CSV table of C-alpha atoms in Angstrom, one decimal:
chain,number,residue,atom,x,y,z
A,1,MET,CA,-7.6,14.3,-22.7
A,2,ASP,CA,-9.9,15.7,-20.1
A,3,ILE,CA,-9.4,13.8,-16.9
A,4,ARG,CA,-13.1,13.8,-16.3
A,5,ASN,CA,-13.4,11.3,-19.1
A,6,LYS,CA,-10.6,8.9,-18.0
A,7,ALA,CA,-11.2,5.5,-16.5
A,8,ALA,CA,-8.9,4.6,-13.6
A,9,ILE,CA,-8.6,2.6,-10.4
A,10,ARG,CA,-11.1,4.3,-8.2
A,11,SER,CA,-12.6,3.6,-4.9
A,12,SER,CA,-16.0,1.9,-4.8
A,13,GLY,CA,-16.6,3.2,-1.3
A,14,TRP,CA,-15.1,2.9,2.2
A,15,ARG,CA,-14.5,-0.8,1.7
A,16,THR,CA,-11.9,-0.2,-1.1
A,17,ASP,CA,-10.4,2.7,0.9
A,18,LEU,CA,-10.1,0.3,3.9
A,19,LEU,CA,-8.5,-2.5,1.8
A,20,ILE,CA,-5.9,-0.1,0.4
A,21,GLY,CA,-5.0,2.1,3.5
A,22,PHE,CA,-5.3,0.1,6.7
A,23,PRO,CA,-2.8,-2.8,6.2
A,24,ASP,CA,-0.1,-0.6,4.8
A,25,GLY,CA,-0.3,1.8,7.7
A,26,LEU,CA,-0.3,-1.0,10.3
A,27,LEU,CA,2.6,-2.9,8.7
A,28,LEU,CA,4.7,0.3,8.2
A,29,LEU,CA,4.5,1.4,11.8
A,30,LEU,CA,4.9,-2.2,13.1
A,31,PHE,CA,8.1,-2.4,11.0
A,32,THR,CA,9.6,0.9,12.1
A,33,THR,CA,8.7,0.7,15.8
A,34,GLN,CA,10.1,-2.8,16.1
A,35,ILE,CA,13.4,-1.7,14.5
A,36,LEU,CA,13.8,1.5,16.7
A,37,HIS,CA,12.2,0.7,20.1
A,38,GLY,CA,15.4,-0.9,21.4
A,39,LYS,CA,17.8,1.7,20.0
A,40,SER,CA,19.5,4.5,22.0
A,41,LEU,CA,16.8,7.1,21.2
A,42,THR,CA,15.2,9.4,23.8
A,43,VAL,CA,11.5,8.8,24.4
A,44,GLN,CA,10.7,12.2,22.8
A,45,ALA,CA,13.0,11.5,19.8
A,46,PHE,CA,11.2,8.1,19.3
A,47,TYR,CA,7.8,9.8,19.4
A,48,SER,CA,8.8,12.7,17.1
A,49,LEU,CA,10.4,10.4,14.6
A,50,HIS,CA,7.4,8.1,14.3
A,51,ILE,CA,4.9,10.9,14.2
A,52,LEU,CA,6.9,12.3,11.3
A,53,ILE,CA,7.1,8.9,9.6
A,54,LEU,CA,3.3,8.4,10.0
A,55,GLY,CA,2.5,11.9,8.8
A,56,ILE,CA,4.7,11.8,5.7
A,57,ALA,CA,3.6,8.2,4.8
A,58,THR,CA,-0.1,9.2,5.2
A,59,LEU,CA,0.5,12.2,2.9
A,60,LEU,CA,2.2,10.1,0.3
A,61,MET,CA,-0.5,7.5,0.4
A,62,MET,CA,-3.2,10.1,-0.1
A,63,ILE,CA,-1.3,11.6,-3.1
A,64,ALA,CA,-1.0,8.1,-4.6
A,65,VAL,CA,-4.7,7.4,-4.2
A,66,PHE,CA,-5.7,10.8,-5.7
A,67,ARG,CA,-3.5,10.1,-8.7
A,68,ALA,CA,-5.0,6.7,-9.1
A,69,ASN,CA,-8.5,8.2,-9.0
A,70,ARG,CA,-7.4,10.9,-11.5
A,71,GLY,CA,-6.4,8.3,-14.0
A,72,ASP,CA,-3.8,8.5,-16.8
A,73,ASP,CA,-3.8,10.1,-20.2
A,74,HIS,CA,-2.8,7.0,-22.0
A,75,ASP,CA,-5.5,4.7,-23.4
A,76,ASP,CA,-2.9,2.0,-24.2
A,77,GLU,CA,-1.5,1.9,-20.7
A,78,GLY,CA,0.8,-1.1,-20.3
A,79,LYS,CA,2.0,-1.1,-24.0
A,80,MET,CA,5.1,0.4,-25.3
A,81,SER,CA,4.4,3.4,-27.5
A,82,LYS,CA,6.1,4.2,-30.8
A,83,GLU,CA,7.8,7.2,-29.1
A,84,GLU,CA,9.2,4.9,-26.4
A,85,GLN,CA,10.5,2.5,-29.0
A,86,GLN,CA,12.2,5.3,-30.8
A,87,ARG,CA,13.9,6.6,-27.7
A,88,LEU,CA,15.2,3.1,-26.9
A,89,GLN,CA,16.5,2.7,-30.5
A,90,LYS,CA,18.4,6.0,-30.1
A,91,LEU,CA,20.2,4.4,-27.2
A,92,ASP,CA,21.5,1.7,-29.5
A,93,ILE,CA,19.4,-1.0,-27.8
A,94,SER,CA,18.9,-4.0,-30.0
A,95,GLN,CA,15.5,-4.7,-31.4
A,96,GLY,CA,15.4,-8.1,-29.6
A,97,THR,CA,15.9,-6.3,-26.2
A,98,ILE,CA,13.3,-3.7,-27.1
A,99,GLU,CA,10.8,-6.5,-27.9
A,100,HIS,CA,11.6,-8.2,-24.6
A,101,ILE,CA,11.0,-5.0,-22.7
A,102,ALA,CA,7.7,-4.5,-24.5
A,103,ASP,CA,6.7,-8.1,-23.7
A,104,GLU,CA,7.5,-7.6,-20.0
A,105,MET,CA,5.5,-4.4,-19.9
A,106,LYS,CA,2.5,-6.3,-21.4
A,107,LYS,CA,2.9,-9.1,-18.8
A,108,ASP,CA,3.0,-6.6,-15.9
A,109,GLN,CA,-0.1,-5.0,-17.2
A,110,GLU,CA,-1.9,-8.3,-17.4
A,111,GLN,CA,-0.8,-9.2,-13.9
A,112,TRP,CA,-2.0,-5.8,-12.6
A,113,GLU,CA,-5.4,-6.3,-14.3
A,114,ASN,CA,-5.7,-9.8,-12.7
A,115,THR,CA,-4.9,-8.3,-9.3
A,116,LEU,CA,-7.6,-5.7,-9.7
A,117,GLN,CA,-10.1,-8.4,-10.6
A,118,GLU,CA,-9.1,-10.5,-7.6
A,119,GLU,CA,-9.4,-7.5,-5.2
A,120,ASN,CA,-12.8,-6.5,-6.8
A,121,VAL,CA,-11.4,-3.0,-7.7
A,122,GLN,CA,-13.4,-1.5,-10.5
A,123,LEU,CA,-12.6,1.2,-13.1
A,124,GLN,CA,-14.9,4.2,-12.9
A,125,GLN,CA,-15.1,7.7,-14.4
A,126,PHE,CA,-13.3,10.6,-12.6
A,127,GLY,CA,-15.2,12.8,-10.2
A,128,LEU,CA,-13.3,15.4,-8.1
A,129,ALA,CA,-15.6,15.1,-5.0
A,130,HIS,CA,-15.4,11.3,-5.2
A,131,ALA,CA,-11.6,11.4,-5.6
A,132,LEU,CA,-11.2,13.7,-2.6
A,133,ARG,CA,-13.5,11.6,-0.4
A,134,SER,CA,-11.5,8.5,-1.4
A,135,THR,CA,-8.2,10.2,-0.7
A,136,LEU,CA,-9.3,11.4,2.7
A,137,ALA,CA,-10.8,8.0,3.7
A,138,THR,CA,-7.8,6.0,2.6
A,139,GLY,CA,-5.5,8.4,4.5
A,140,ALA,CA,-7.7,8.0,7.6
A,141,PHE,CA,-7.6,4.2,7.4
A,142,PHE,CA,-3.8,4.3,6.8
A,143,LEU,CA,-3.5,6.5,9.8
A,144,LEU,CA,-5.7,4.2,11.9
A,145,GLY,CA,-3.6,1.2,11.0
A,146,GLY,CA,-0.4,3.0,11.9
A,147,LEU,CA,-1.8,4.2,15.3
A,148,ILE,CA,-2.7,0.6,16.3
A,149,ALA,CA,1.0,-0.3,16.1
A,150,PHE,CA,2.2,3.0,17.6
A,151,VAL,CA,-0.2,3.9,20.4
A,152,PRO,CA,1.1,1.3,22.8
A,153,TYR,CA,4.4,3.3,22.9
A,154,LEU,CA,2.5,6.4,23.7
A,155,ALA,CA,0.7,4.7,26.5
A,156,GLN,CA,3.9,3.8,28.4
A,157,GLU,CA,7.5,4.6,28.2
A,158,ASN,CA,8.7,1.0,28.9
A,159,PHE,CA,9.2,0.2,25.3
A,160,THR,CA,9.9,-3.5,25.9
A,161,LYS,CA,6.4,-4.0,27.2
A,162,ALA,CA,5.0,-1.5,24.7
A,163,SER,CA,6.6,-3.6,21.9
A,164,GLU,CA,4.9,-6.8,23.2
A,165,LEU,CA,1.6,-5.0,23.3
A,166,SER,CA,2.1,-3.5,19.9
A,167,LEU,CA,2.9,-6.9,18.4
A,168,THR,CA,-0.2,-8.5,20.0
A,169,LEU,CA,-2.6,-5.7,18.9
A,170,SER,CA,-1.1,-5.7,15.4
A,171,ILE,CA,-1.6,-9.5,14.9
A,172,PHE,CA,-5.1,-9.3,16.1
A,173,ALA,CA,-5.8,-6.3,13.9
A,174,LEU,CA,-4.4,-8.2,10.9
A,175,LEU,CA,-6.6,-11.2,11.7
A,176,PHE,CA,-9.7,-8.9,12.0
A,177,PHE,CA,-8.7,-7.2,8.8
A,178,ALA,CA,-8.4,-10.5,7.1
A,179,TYR,CA,-11.9,-11.4,8.2
A,180,LEU,CA,-13.3,-8.1,6.9
A,181,LYS,CA,-11.5,-8.5,3.6
A,182,SER,CA,-12.7,-12.0,3.2
A,183,ARG,CA,-16.3,-10.8,3.7
A,184,ILE,CA,-15.9,-7.9,1.3
A,185,THR,CA,-14.1,-9.7,-1.5
A,186,GLY,CA,-15.7,-13.2,-1.0
A,187,GLN,CA,-12.4,-14.9,-0.6
A,188,HIS,CA,-11.8,-17.8,1.8
A,189,ILE,CA,-11.2,-16.5,5.4
A,190,THR,CA,-8.6,-19.2,6.2
A,191,ARG,CA,-6.4,-18.4,3.2
A,192,MET,CA,-6.8,-14.7,3.9
A,193,ALA,CA,-5.9,-15.0,7.6
A,194,LEU,CA,-2.8,-17.1,6.8
A,195,ARG,CA,-1.8,-14.6,4.1
A,196,TYR,CA,-1.8,-11.6,6.6
A,197,VAL,CA,-0.3,-13.6,9.5
A,198,LEU,CA,2.5,-14.6,7.2
A,199,THR,CA,2.9,-11.0,5.9
A,200,GLY,CA,3.0,-9.7,9.5
A,201,GLY,CA,5.5,-12.4,10.5
A,202,LEU,CA,7.8,-11.5,7.6
A,203,VAL,CA,7.6,-7.8,8.6
A,204,ILE,CA,8.5,-8.7,12.2
A,205,LEU,CA,11.4,-10.9,11.0
A,206,ALA,CA,12.7,-8.3,8.7
A,207,SER,CA,12.6,-5.6,11.4
A,208,TYR,CA,14.3,-7.9,13.9
A,209,LEU,CA,17.2,-8.6,11.4
A,210,ILE,CA,17.6,-5.0,10.5
A,211,ALA,CA,17.6,-4.0,14.2
A,212,ILE,CA,20.4,-6.4,14.8
A,213,ALA,CA,22.3,-5.2,11.8
A,214,ILE,CA,22.2,-1.5,12.9
């Protein structure tokens, strides 16, 4: 099938690109910097490692966004095809198990469609220029989010103070993002703010526990 005729998850403009890219970049670099800032790394090694992490993660995000814009060849996405059923049968998997897998695939697809509806993400036809703009914009927002958490470490080599500043800036950035997202999607700002503060708190807690463990 010609990809120009496919419907897929595509950006409806900079707002969608912001919603997809910014929080992931911020939370990723908040997570890694909080784990590694107290470890026995040289300043240059810390900088180089996080520049590498941010660069690779941004590239992967852009690839994922372009593929989402490109779409998929399958019109029955989320359903088990006859070919997939036949492959499972060849593995001596029982019919009951195959039916259970198919049911779970259907439930996942329904949940994904509900998420798209909640986030106001629409399906549109493919356009290469639009896909490239969306890819670049999402990558830029991802990079911006990551830099908010990372720049305090570049500003000073006292990583304890830099960590405190990074945490503060990240929480305020998440709250501001929650406000923007509530305006864009029409969702209640209090619920949105609590959601992202909780997410940020869980990331910080996870990074703290991992830092202790290693």
